[in-house]
Amino acid sequence: MAKPLPVVRTVPALRRAVEPYSAAGQRLALVPTMGALHRGHLALVAQAKRRARRVAVSIFVNPTQFAPNEDFSSYPRDFRSDLRILADAKVDLVWAPSAAVMYPEGFATHIEPAGAAKAELEDKFRPHFFGGVATVVTKLLMQVAPDFALFGQKDYQQLRMVTQLAKDLDLPVTIVGVPTVREKDGLALSSRNAYLTAAERAVAPLLYRVLKSSAKRIRQGEPIAAVLDVARVEIDVSGFTLDYLEARHALTLAPVAARKEGPIRLLAAAKLGRTRLIDNVAV
Ligand code: AMP
């Protein structure tokens, strides 16, 4: 019979679980998630396995990255299904702390990232978000002490922020970005896609189509501002409420006006009914 998948819920139990890996000289990769796992998360696990002999997946819906008006309480959770998926994926360890373990009474330290985290993209619409993510990711990296940590390009600004954070704090970990996994029609996989009605689900792939066609037009030499103006209207008239669609430097996320200003990433966020979708593409 296959060995049961170890699920640890306290920091001492976690330390006991990972200690034998380093003692045996085995590298460890961490995939941080909020659960409700899908093929996007599994792509991170697959990449983790390519880098390290041991793979840990954390499941923690982090309350501090949600604003009071956001979907913390309704965020999709299915721990039993997640465990089945991770057992099938043959990961070595699940780190599933409670909020009380992560933020015990008296917890008082908060990491406030700048740089890419203040690019006026997600941070403009979710001002709580990156402070909460930076604090929890720092804790996860200190707790698990992995050699590698994998993050999706789907959350591109987050990936840039975490890369900077690991560098700035000299964390002994290599941050690895993994390309976005999509449905056949282009929609980026997301736990929040479960919120979409059938009618919204039919419209949702338009966001990626517009990003892709805009990237192509910019590559072909059309002026960025003109391309984005048309794209914003297209997204708006299709029933989305656009939060932003921007062209940014792919590493710093600083605004760019012309193609020659560097590798460019197009990033967008838009609401479809009660669901907020984000996506991005390289130019
Ligand atoms: P989440 O559980 O949504 O917080 O996501 C956990 C990790 O999975 C993050 O690093 C995400 O960027 C990544 N991720 C989520 N969706 C996808 C996707 N469709 N493709 C690749 N990575 C993803």
PDB file of C-alpha atoms and ligand atoms in Angstrom:
ATOM      1  CA  MET A   1       0.000   0.000   0.000  1.00  0.00           C
ATOM      2  CA  ALA A   2       1.155   3.546  -0.725  1.00  0.00           C
ATOM      3  CA  LYS A   3       2.436   5.488   2.265  1.00  0.00           C
ATOM      4  CA  PRO A   4      -0.138   7.957   3.598  1.00  0.00           C
ATOM      5  CA  LEU A   5       0.576  11.583   2.729  1.00  0.00           C
ATOM      6  CA  PRO A   6       1.900  13.338   5.852  1.00  0.00           C
ATOM      7  CA  VAL A   7      -0.134  16.413   6.807  1.00  0.00           C
ATOM      8  CA  VAL A   8       1.508  18.600   9.422  1.00  0.00           C
ATOM      9  CA  ARG A   9      -0.252  21.357  11.307  1.00  0.00           C
ATOM     10  CA  THR A  10       2.250  22.810  13.765  1.00  0.00           C
ATOM     11  CA  VAL A  11       5.671  24.366  13.294  1.00  0.00           C
ATOM     12  CA  PRO A  12       7.494  21.803  15.484  1.00  0.00           C
ATOM     13  CA  ALA A  13       5.868  18.935  13.543  1.00  0.00           C
ATOM     14  CA  LEU A  14       6.874  20.614  10.288  1.00  0.00           C
ATOM     15  CA  ARG A  15      10.487  20.978  11.434  1.00  0.00           C
ATOM     16  CA  ARG A  16      10.561  17.303  12.435  1.00  0.00           C
ATOM     17  CA  ALA A  17       9.134  16.343   9.046  1.00  0.00           C
ATOM     18  CA  VAL A  18      11.654  18.262   6.919  1.00  0.00           C
ATOM     19  CA  GLU A  19      14.751  17.677   9.051  1.00  0.00           C
ATOM     20  CA  PRO A  20      15.452  14.187   7.612  1.00  0.00           C
ATOM     21  CA  TYR A  21      15.451  15.638   4.072  1.00  0.00           C
ATOM     22  CA  SER A  22      18.307  18.020   4.765  1.00  0.00           C
ATOM     23  CA  ALA A  23      20.074  15.375   6.870  1.00  0.00           C
ATOM     24  CA  ALA A  24      19.975  13.090   3.811  1.00  0.00           C
ATOM     25  CA  GLY A  25      21.174  15.919   1.559  1.00  0.00           C
ATOM     26  CA  GLN A  26      17.865  15.944  -0.321  1.00  0.00           C
ATOM     27  CA  ARG A  27      16.717  19.231  -1.799  1.00  0.00           C
ATOM     28  CA  LEU A  28      13.253  20.470  -0.922  1.00  0.00           C
ATOM     29  CA  ALA A  29      10.851  22.559  -3.010  1.00  0.00           C
ATOM     30  CA  LEU A  30       7.795  24.355  -1.625  1.00  0.00           C
ATOM     31  CA  VAL A  31       4.594  25.100  -3.532  1.00  0.00           C
ATOM     32  CA  PRO A  32       2.546  27.631  -1.543  1.00  0.00           C
ATOM     33  CA  THR A  33      -1.204  27.490  -2.266  1.00  0.00           C
ATOM     34  CA  MET A  34      -4.547  28.487  -0.848  1.00  0.00           C
ATOM     35  CA  GLY A  35      -6.021  25.097  -1.741  1.00  0.00           C
ATOM     36  CA  ALA A  36      -8.981  24.408  -4.057  1.00  0.00           C
ATOM     37  CA  LEU A  37      -6.298  22.840  -6.184  1.00  0.00           C
ATOM     38  CA  HIS A  38      -6.432  22.664  -9.972  1.00  0.00           C
ATOM     39  CA  ARG A  39      -4.085  21.862 -12.864  1.00  0.00           C
ATOM     40  CA  GLY A  40      -2.335  25.211 -12.410  1.00  0.00           C
ATOM     41  CA  HIS A  41      -1.189  24.200  -8.948  1.00  0.00           C
ATOM     42  CA  LEU A  42      -0.179  20.785 -10.300  1.00  0.00           C
ATOM     43  CA  ALA A  43       2.052  22.459 -12.893  1.00  0.00           C
ATOM     44  CA  LEU A  44       3.892  24.059  -9.970  1.00  0.00           C
ATOM     45  CA  VAL A  45       4.185  20.655  -8.287  1.00  0.00           C
ATOM     46  CA  ALA A  46       5.534  19.140 -11.516  1.00  0.00           C
ATOM     47  CA  GLN A  47       8.159  21.886 -11.796  1.00  0.00           C
ATOM     48  CA  ALA A  48       8.995  21.438  -8.114  1.00  0.00           C
ATOM     49  CA  LYS A  49       9.675  17.756  -8.699  1.00  0.00           C
ATOM     50  CA  ARG A  50      12.046  18.587 -11.526  1.00  0.00           C
ATOM     51  CA  ARG A  51      14.093  20.760  -9.194  1.00  0.00           C
ATOM     52  CA  ALA A  52      14.067  18.870  -5.927  1.00  0.00           C
ATOM     53  CA  ARG A  53      13.892  15.319  -4.592  1.00  0.00           C
ATOM     54  CA  ARG A  54      11.297  16.396  -1.992  1.00  0.00           C
ATOM     55  CA  VAL A  55       8.180  18.495  -2.520  1.00  0.00           C
ATOM     56  CA  ALA A  56       6.075  20.178   0.144  1.00  0.00           C
ATOM     57  CA  VAL A  57       2.780  21.895  -0.629  1.00  0.00           C
ATOM     58  CA  SER A  58       1.312  24.404   1.787  1.00  0.00           C
ATOM     59  CA  ILE A  59      -2.420  24.965   1.986  1.00  0.00           C
ATOM     60  CA  PHE A  60      -3.360  28.103   3.852  1.00  0.00           C
ATOM     61  CA  VAL A  61      -6.098  30.583   3.004  1.00  0.00           C
ATOM     62  CA  ASN A  62      -4.309  33.606   4.348  1.00  0.00           C
ATOM     63  CA  PRO A  63      -6.773  35.967   6.050  1.00  0.00           C
ATOM     64  CA  THR A  64      -4.377  38.928   6.066  1.00  0.00           C
ATOM     65  CA  GLN A  65      -4.322  39.275   2.276  1.00  0.00           C
ATOM     66  CA  PHE A  66      -8.083  39.738   2.035  1.00  0.00           C
ATOM     67  CA  ALA A  67      -9.770  43.077   2.701  1.00  0.00           C
ATOM     68  CA  PRO A  68     -12.944  42.980   4.838  1.00  0.00           C
ATOM     69  CA  ASN A  69     -15.106  43.406   1.712  1.00  0.00           C
ATOM     70  CA  GLU A  70     -13.350  40.563  -0.153  1.00  0.00           C
ATOM     71  CA  ASP A  71     -14.121  36.854  -0.445  1.00  0.00           C
ATOM     72  CA  PHE A  72     -12.154  35.334   2.476  1.00  0.00           C
ATOM     73  CA  SER A  73     -15.177  33.579   3.999  1.00  0.00           C
ATOM     74  CA  SER A  74     -16.550  32.338   0.668  1.00  0.00           C
ATOM     75  CA  TYR A  75     -13.157  31.446  -0.882  1.00  0.00           C
ATOM     76  CA  PRO A  76     -13.457  27.859  -2.239  1.00  0.00           C
ATOM     77  CA  ARG A  77     -12.145  25.255   0.226  1.00  0.00           C
ATOM     78  CA  ASP A  78     -12.065  21.492  -0.285  1.00  0.00           C
ATOM     79  CA  PHE A  79      -9.321  20.079   1.894  1.00  0.00           C
ATOM     80  CA  ARG A  80     -10.223  16.425   1.409  1.00  0.00           C
ATOM     81  CA  SER A  81     -10.188  16.703  -2.359  1.00  0.00           C
ATOM     82  CA  ASP A  82      -6.910  18.658  -2.161  1.00  0.00           C
ATOM     83  CA  LEU A  83      -5.303  15.856  -0.149  1.00  0.00           C
ATOM     84  CA  ARG A  84      -6.431  13.257  -2.688  1.00  0.00           C
ATOM     85  CA  ILE A  85      -4.995  15.341  -5.519  1.00  0.00           C
ATOM     86  CA  LEU A  86      -1.679  15.792  -3.700  1.00  0.00           C
ATOM     87  CA  ALA A  87      -1.473  12.106  -2.783  1.00  0.00           C
ATOM     88  CA  ASP A  88      -1.993  11.245  -6.470  1.00  0.00           C
ATOM     89  CA  ALA A  89       0.688  13.784  -7.388  1.00  0.00           C
ATOM     90  CA  LYS A  90       3.002  11.992  -4.935  1.00  0.00           C
ATOM     91  CA  VAL A  91       4.134  15.033  -3.003  1.00  0.00           C
ATOM     92  CA  ASP A  92       6.047  14.345   0.204  1.00  0.00           C
ATOM     93  CA  LEU A  93       4.394  16.655   2.679  1.00  0.00           C
ATOM     94  CA  VAL A  94       1.408  18.944   3.182  1.00  0.00           C
ATOM     95  CA  TRP A  95       1.858  21.935   5.454  1.00  0.00           C
ATOM     96  CA  ALA A  96      -1.592  23.021   6.601  1.00  0.00           C
ATOM     97  CA  PRO A  97      -1.363  25.429   9.539  1.00  0.00           C
ATOM     98  CA  SER A  98      -4.454  26.970  11.082  1.00  0.00           C
ATOM     99  CA  ALA A  99      -4.735  30.763  11.301  1.00  0.00           C
ATOM    100  CA  ALA A 100      -3.940  30.456  15.025  1.00  0.00           C
ATOM    101  CA  VAL A 101      -0.704  28.611  14.238  1.00  0.00           C
ATOM    102  CA  MET A 102       0.288  31.107  11.565  1.00  0.00           C
ATOM    103  CA  TYR A 103      -0.752  34.180  13.547  1.00  0.00           C
ATOM    104  CA  PRO A 104      -0.722  33.292  17.237  1.00  0.00           C
ATOM    105  CA  GLU A 105      -2.136  35.693  19.786  1.00  0.00           C
ATOM    106  CA  GLY A 106       0.158  38.713  19.997  1.00  0.00           C
ATOM    107  CA  PHE A 107       1.550  38.363  16.462  1.00  0.00           C
ATOM    108  CA  ALA A 108       2.900  41.821  15.599  1.00  0.00           C
ATOM    109  CA  THR A 109       5.234  41.750  12.588  1.00  0.00           C
ATOM    110  CA  HIS A 110       4.197  42.840   9.126  1.00  0.00           C
ATOM    111  CA  ILE A 111       6.282  42.939   5.939  1.00  0.00           C
ATOM    112  CA  GLU A 112       5.489  45.869   3.663  1.00  0.00           C
ATOM    113  CA  PRO A 113       6.941  45.283   0.199  1.00  0.00           C
ATOM    114  CA  ALA A 114       7.640  48.157  -2.205  1.00  0.00           C
ATOM    115  CA  GLY A 115       9.036  48.129  -5.733  1.00  0.00           C
ATOM    116  CA  ALA A 116       6.898  45.885  -7.930  1.00  0.00           C
ATOM    117  CA  ALA A 117       4.354  45.645  -5.104  1.00  0.00           C
ATOM    118  CA  LYS A 118       3.643  49.377  -5.483  1.00  0.00           C
ATOM    119  CA  ALA A 119       3.334  49.403  -9.270  1.00  0.00           C
ATOM    120  CA  GLU A 120      -0.286  50.638  -9.109  1.00  0.00           C
ATOM    121  CA  LEU A 121      -1.695  47.452 -10.593  1.00  0.00           C
ATOM    122  CA  GLU A 122      -3.206  44.949  -8.120  1.00  0.00           C
ATOM    123  CA  ASP A 123      -2.022  47.106  -5.229  1.00  0.00           C
ATOM    124  CA  LYS A 124      -4.209  49.983  -6.395  1.00  0.00           C
ATOM    125  CA  PHE A 125      -7.364  47.845  -6.224  1.00  0.00           C
ATOM    126  CA  ARG A 126      -6.330  45.570  -3.330  1.00  0.00           C
ATOM    127  CA  PRO A 127      -4.221  47.755  -1.026  1.00  0.00           C
ATOM    128  CA  HIS A 128      -4.137  45.035   1.693  1.00  0.00           C
ATOM    129  CA  PHE A 129      -2.989  42.355  -0.642  1.00  0.00           C
ATOM    130  CA  PHE A 130       0.793  42.417  -1.049  1.00  0.00           C
ATOM    131  CA  GLY A 131       1.520  43.218   2.598  1.00  0.00           C
ATOM    132  CA  GLY A 132      -0.489  40.140   3.550  1.00  0.00           C
ATOM    133  CA  VAL A 133       1.141  37.987   0.878  1.00  0.00           C
ATOM    134  CA  ALA A 134       4.676  39.182   1.705  1.00  0.00           C
ATOM    135  CA  THR A 135       4.191  38.470   5.403  1.00  0.00           C
ATOM    136  CA  VAL A 136       2.770  34.990   4.896  1.00  0.00           C
ATOM    137  CA  VAL A 137       5.246  34.027   2.154  1.00  0.00           C
ATOM    138  CA  THR A 138       8.160  35.118   4.359  1.00  0.00           C
ATOM    139  CA  LYS A 139       6.760  33.000   7.171  1.00  0.00           C
ATOM    140  CA  LEU A 140       6.209  29.995   4.890  1.00  0.00           C
ATOM    141  CA  LEU A 141       9.774  30.258   3.600  1.00  0.00           C
ATOM    142  CA  MET A 142      11.185  30.520   7.133  1.00  0.00           C
ATOM    143  CA  GLN A 143       9.027  27.633   8.367  1.00  0.00           C
ATOM    144  CA  VAL A 144       9.683  25.172   5.548  1.00  0.00           C
ATOM    145  CA  ALA A 145      13.189  26.414   4.618  1.00  0.00           C
ATOM    146  CA  PRO A 146      12.948  25.069   1.066  1.00  0.00           C
ATOM    147  CA  ASP A 147      15.724  25.252  -1.537  1.00  0.00           C
ATOM    148  CA  PHE A 148      13.146  26.278  -4.163  1.00  0.00           C
ATOM    149  CA  ALA A 149       9.741  27.923  -3.994  1.00  0.00           C
ATOM    150  CA  LEU A 150       7.430  27.916  -6.989  1.00  0.00           C
ATOM    151  CA  PHE A 151       4.968  30.623  -7.949  1.00  0.00           C
ATOM    152  CA  GLY A 152       2.682  30.995 -10.962  1.00  0.00           C
ATOM    153  CA  GLN A 153       3.138  33.662 -13.602  1.00  0.00           C
ATOM    154  CA  LYS A 154      -0.646  33.904 -13.482  1.00  0.00           C
ATOM    155  CA  ASP A 155      -0.124  36.183 -10.454  1.00  0.00           C
ATOM    156  CA  TYR A 156       2.640  38.056 -12.190  1.00  0.00           C
ATOM    157  CA  GLN A 157       2.968  41.060  -9.879  1.00  0.00           C
ATOM    158  CA  GLN A 158       3.045  38.664  -6.915  1.00  0.00           C
ATOM    159  CA  LEU A 159       5.827  36.644  -8.573  1.00  0.00           C
ATOM    160  CA  ARG A 160       7.883  39.813  -9.096  1.00  0.00           C
ATOM    161  CA  MET A 161       7.251  40.929  -5.509  1.00  0.00           C
ATOM    162  CA  VAL A 162       8.238  37.551  -4.026  1.00  0.00           C
ATOM    163  CA  THR A 163      11.387  37.390  -6.171  1.00  0.00           C
ATOM    164  CA  GLN A 164      12.400  40.824  -4.878  1.00  0.00           C
ATOM    165  CA  LEU A 165      11.510  39.922  -1.298  1.00  0.00           C
ATOM    166  CA  ALA A 166      13.681  36.785  -1.317  1.00  0.00           C
ATOM    167  CA  LYS A 167      16.558  38.811  -2.757  1.00  0.00           C
ATOM    168  CA  ASP A 168      16.177  41.762  -0.394  1.00  0.00           C
ATOM    169  CA  LEU A 169      15.956  39.581   2.717  1.00  0.00           C
ATOM    170  CA  ASP A 170      18.797  37.255   1.574  1.00  0.00           C
ATOM    171  CA  LEU A 171      16.480  34.274   1.955  1.00  0.00           C
ATOM    172  CA  PRO A 172      18.392  31.131   0.969  1.00  0.00           C
ATOM    173  CA  VAL A 173      15.803  30.046  -1.584  1.00  0.00           C
ATOM    174  CA  THR A 174      15.487  30.171  -5.359  1.00  0.00           C
ATOM    175  CA  ILE A 175      12.153  31.566  -6.515  1.00  0.00           C
ATOM    176  CA  VAL A 176      10.899  29.867  -9.677  1.00  0.00           C
ATOM    177  CA  GLY A 177       8.099  31.276 -11.883  1.00  0.00           C
ATOM    178  CA  VAL A 178       5.880  28.804 -13.730  1.00  0.00           C
ATOM    179  CA  PRO A 179       3.902  29.646 -16.917  1.00  0.00           C
ATOM    180  CA  THR A 180       0.133  30.006 -16.639  1.00  0.00           C
ATOM    181  CA  VAL A 181      -1.976  26.893 -17.191  1.00  0.00           C
ATOM    182  CA  ARG A 182      -5.117  27.616 -19.216  1.00  0.00           C
ATOM    183  CA  GLU A 183      -8.372  26.011 -20.230  1.00  0.00           C
ATOM    184  CA  LYS A 184      -8.623  25.008 -23.898  1.00  0.00           C
ATOM    185  CA  ASP A 185     -10.347  28.321 -24.679  1.00  0.00           C
ATOM    186  CA  GLY A 186      -7.551  30.318 -23.054  1.00  0.00           C
ATOM    187  CA  LEU A 187      -9.083  31.165 -19.690  1.00  0.00           C
ATOM    188  CA  ALA A 188      -6.372  31.031 -17.007  1.00  0.00           C
ATOM    189  CA  LEU A 189      -7.174  28.369 -14.410  1.00  0.00           C
ATOM    190  CA  SER A 190      -8.087  29.901 -11.065  1.00  0.00           C
ATOM    191  CA  SER A 191      -9.836  28.659  -7.939  1.00  0.00           C
ATOM    192  CA  ARG A 192     -12.097  31.713  -8.309  1.00  0.00           C
ATOM    193  CA  ASN A 193     -13.366  30.536 -11.726  1.00  0.00           C
ATOM    194  CA  ALA A 194     -15.782  28.421  -9.670  1.00  0.00           C
ATOM    195  CA  TYR A 195     -17.706  31.653  -9.000  1.00  0.00           C
ATOM    196  CA  LEU A 196     -18.498  32.225 -12.701  1.00  0.00           C
ATOM    197  CA  THR A 197     -22.045  31.635 -13.947  1.00  0.00           C
ATOM    198  CA  ALA A 198     -22.386  29.715 -17.228  1.00  0.00           C
ATOM    199  CA  ALA A 199     -22.972  32.964 -19.117  1.00  0.00           C
ATOM    200  CA  GLU A 200     -19.938  34.617 -17.506  1.00  0.00           C
ATOM    201  CA  ARG A 201     -17.804  31.529 -18.150  1.00  0.00           C
ATOM    202  CA  ALA A 202     -18.617  31.876 -21.862  1.00  0.00           C
ATOM    203  CA  VAL A 203     -17.397  35.493 -21.896  1.00  0.00           C
ATOM    204  CA  ALA A 204     -14.371  35.000 -19.617  1.00  0.00           C
ATOM    205  CA  PRO A 205     -11.814  33.808 -22.244  1.00  0.00           C
ATOM    206  CA  LEU A 206     -12.100  37.180 -23.989  1.00  0.00           C
ATOM    207  CA  LEU A 207      -9.705  38.705 -21.479  1.00  0.00           C
ATOM    208  CA  TYR A 208      -6.855  36.450 -22.615  1.00  0.00           C
ATOM    209  CA  ARG A 209      -7.786  36.805 -26.296  1.00  0.00           C
ATOM    210  CA  VAL A 210      -7.565  40.590 -26.020  1.00  0.00           C
ATOM    211  CA  LEU A 211      -4.258  40.400 -24.137  1.00  0.00           C
ATOM    212  CA  LYS A 212      -2.806  38.094 -26.764  1.00  0.00           C
ATOM    213  CA  SER A 213      -3.973  40.134 -29.746  1.00  0.00           C
ATOM    214  CA  SER A 214      -2.750  43.356 -28.093  1.00  0.00           C
ATOM    215  CA  ALA A 215       0.677  41.807 -27.480  1.00  0.00           C
ATOM    216  CA  LYS A 216       0.842  40.796 -31.125  1.00  0.00           C
ATOM    217  CA  ARG A 217      -0.064  44.283 -32.348  1.00  0.00           C
ATOM    218  CA  ILE A 218       2.573  45.847 -30.096  1.00  0.00           C
ATOM    219  CA  ARG A 219       5.139  43.334 -31.388  1.00  0.00           C
ATOM    220  CA  GLN A 220       4.193  44.330 -34.918  1.00  0.00           C
ATOM    221  CA  GLY A 221       5.031  47.939 -34.116  1.00  0.00           C
ATOM    222  CA  GLU A 222       1.691  49.581 -33.333  1.00  0.00           C
ATOM    223  CA  PRO A 223       1.937  52.275 -30.631  1.00  0.00           C
ATOM    224  CA  ILE A 224       1.309  50.849 -27.157  1.00  0.00           C
ATOM    225  CA  ALA A 225      -1.102  53.574 -26.020  1.00  0.00           C
ATOM    226  CA  ALA A 226      -3.329  53.173 -29.087  1.00  0.00           C
ATOM    227  CA  VAL A 227      -3.389  49.385 -28.814  1.00  0.00           C
ATOM    228  CA  LEU A 228      -4.344  49.548 -25.125  1.00  0.00           C
ATOM    229  CA  ASP A 229      -7.086  52.141 -25.754  1.00  0.00           C
ATOM    230  CA  VAL A 230      -8.809  49.834 -28.225  1.00  0.00           C
ATOM    231  CA  ALA A 231      -8.310  46.793 -25.989  1.00  0.00           C
ATOM    232  CA  ARG A 232      -9.796  48.538 -22.944  1.00  0.00           C
ATOM    233  CA  VAL A 233     -12.957  49.382 -24.898  1.00  0.00           C
ATOM    234  CA  GLU A 234     -13.201  45.824 -26.207  1.00  0.00           C
ATOM    235  CA  ILE A 235     -12.997  44.408 -22.681  1.00  0.00           C
ATOM    236  CA  ASP A 236     -15.503  46.934 -21.330  1.00  0.00           C
ATOM    237  CA  VAL A 237     -18.136  46.388 -24.037  1.00  0.00           C
ATOM    238  CA  SER A 238     -17.945  42.615 -23.548  1.00  0.00           C
ATOM    239  CA  GLY A 239     -19.474  42.913 -20.087  1.00  0.00           C
ATOM    240  CA  PHE A 240     -16.357  43.131 -17.917  1.00  0.00           C
ATOM    241  CA  THR A 241     -15.714  45.974 -15.514  1.00  0.00           C
ATOM    242  CA  LEU A 242     -12.063  46.664 -16.173  1.00  0.00           C
ATOM    243  CA  ASP A 243      -9.842  47.456 -13.194  1.00  0.00           C
ATOM    244  CA  TYR A 244      -6.706  47.909 -15.298  1.00  0.00           C
ATOM    245  CA  LEU A 245      -4.990  46.950 -18.507  1.00  0.00           C
ATOM    246  CA  GLU A 246      -1.396  48.145 -18.596  1.00  0.00           C
ATOM    247  CA  ALA A 247       1.883  47.607 -20.421  1.00  0.00           C
ATOM    248  CA  ARG A 248       4.779  47.402 -17.973  1.00  0.00           C
ATOM    249  CA  HIS A 249       8.449  46.544 -17.890  1.00  0.00           C
ATOM    250  CA  ALA A 250       8.474  42.782 -17.354  1.00  0.00           C
ATOM    251  CA  LEU A 251      10.902  42.915 -14.418  1.00  0.00           C
ATOM    252  CA  THR A 252      10.341  46.223 -12.623  1.00  0.00           C
ATOM    253  CA  LEU A 253       6.671  46.660 -13.630  1.00  0.00           C
ATOM    254  CA  ALA A 254       7.447  50.340 -14.280  1.00  0.00           C
ATOM    255  CA  PRO A 255       5.276  51.968 -16.958  1.00  0.00           C
ATOM    256  CA  VAL A 256       6.615  51.738 -20.515  1.00  0.00           C
ATOM    257  CA  ALA A 257       5.618  53.949 -23.422  1.00  0.00           C
ATOM    258  CA  ALA A 258       7.473  52.191 -26.227  1.00  0.00           C
ATOM    259  CA  ARG A 259       8.659  48.716 -27.108  1.00  0.00           C
ATOM    260  CA  LYS A 260      12.325  49.624 -26.951  1.00  0.00           C
ATOM    261  CA  GLU A 261      11.998  50.370 -23.223  1.00  0.00           C
ATOM    262  CA  GLY A 262      12.519  46.727 -22.441  1.00  0.00           C
ATOM    263  CA  PRO A 263      10.844  43.349 -22.182  1.00  0.00           C
ATOM    264  CA  ILE A 264       7.169  44.179 -21.813  1.00  0.00           C
ATOM    265  CA  ARG A 265       4.370  42.410 -19.987  1.00  0.00           C
ATOM    266  CA  LEU A 266       0.690  43.240 -20.478  1.00  0.00           C
ATOM    267  CA  LEU A 267      -1.282  42.875 -17.253  1.00  0.00           C
ATOM    268  CA  ALA A 268      -5.027  43.069 -16.737  1.00  0.00           C
ATOM    269  CA  ALA A 269      -7.671  42.666 -14.063  1.00  0.00           C
ATOM    270  CA  ALA A 270     -11.397  42.813 -14.677  1.00  0.00           C
ATOM    271  CA  LYS A 271     -14.595  41.882 -12.885  1.00  0.00           C
ATOM    272  CA  LEU A 272     -17.210  39.692 -14.473  1.00  0.00           C
ATOM    273  CA  GLY A 273     -20.244  39.824 -12.197  1.00  0.00           C
ATOM    274  CA  ARG A 274     -18.882  39.036  -8.724  1.00  0.00           C
ATOM    275  CA  THR A 275     -15.749  37.315 -10.038  1.00  0.00           C
ATOM    276  CA  ARG A 276     -12.507  39.207 -10.421  1.00  0.00           C
ATOM    277  CA  LEU A 277     -10.213  37.763 -13.086  1.00  0.00           C
ATOM    278  CA  ILE A 278      -6.541  38.609 -13.564  1.00  0.00           C
ATOM    279  CA  ASP A 279      -4.273  37.634 -16.416  1.00  0.00           C
ATOM    280  CA  ASN A 280      -1.082  38.699 -18.171  1.00  0.00           C
ATOM    281  CA  VAL A 281       1.017  37.902 -21.244  1.00  0.00           C
ATOM    282  CA  ALA A 282       4.515  38.620 -22.483  1.00  0.00           C
ATOM    283  CA  VAL A 283       4.825  40.938 -25.490  1.00  0.00           C
TER     284      VAL A 283
HETATM  285  P1  AMP B   1      -3.486  30.298  -5.156  1.00  0.00           P
HETATM  286  O1  AMP B   1      -3.870  28.994  -4.524  1.00  0.00           O
HETATM  287  O2  AMP B   1      -4.504  30.826  -6.110  1.00  0.00           O
HETATM  288  O3  AMP B   1      -2.991  31.309  -4.163  1.00  0.00           O
HETATM  289  O4  AMP B   1      -2.247  29.975  -6.077  1.00  0.00           O
HETATM  290  C1  AMP B   1      -1.116  29.298  -5.579  1.00  0.00           C
HETATM  291  C2  AMP B   1      -0.036  29.362  -6.602  1.00  0.00           C
HETATM  292  O5  AMP B   1      -0.492  28.761  -7.810  1.00  0.00           O
HETATM  293  C3  AMP B   1       0.365  30.800  -6.969  1.00  0.00           C
HETATM  294  O6  AMP B   1       1.775  30.859  -7.131  1.00  0.00           O
HETATM  295  C4  AMP B   1      -0.355  31.021  -8.268  1.00  0.00           C
HETATM  296  O7  AMP B   1       0.281  31.970  -9.102  1.00  0.00           O
HETATM  297  C5  AMP B   1      -0.292  29.644  -8.880  1.00  0.00           C
HETATM  298  N1  AMP B   1      -1.336  29.500  -9.889  1.00  0.00           N
HETATM  299  C6  AMP B   1      -2.666  29.746  -9.734  1.00  0.00           C
HETATM  300  N2  AMP B   1      -3.311  29.544 -10.894  1.00  0.00           N
HETATM  301  C7  AMP B   1      -2.378  29.174 -11.804  1.00  0.00           C
HETATM  302  C8  AMP B   1      -2.407  28.842 -13.194  1.00  0.00           C
HETATM  303  N3  AMP B   1      -3.552  28.851 -13.898  1.00  0.00           N
HETATM  304  N4  AMP B   1      -1.252  28.517 -13.805  1.00  0.00           N
HETATM  305  C9  AMP B   1      -0.088  28.509 -13.107  1.00  0.00           C
HETATM  306  N5  AMP B   1       0.010  28.813 -11.810  1.00  0.00           N
HETATM  307  C10 AMP B   1      -1.116  29.148 -11.160  1.00  0.00           C
END
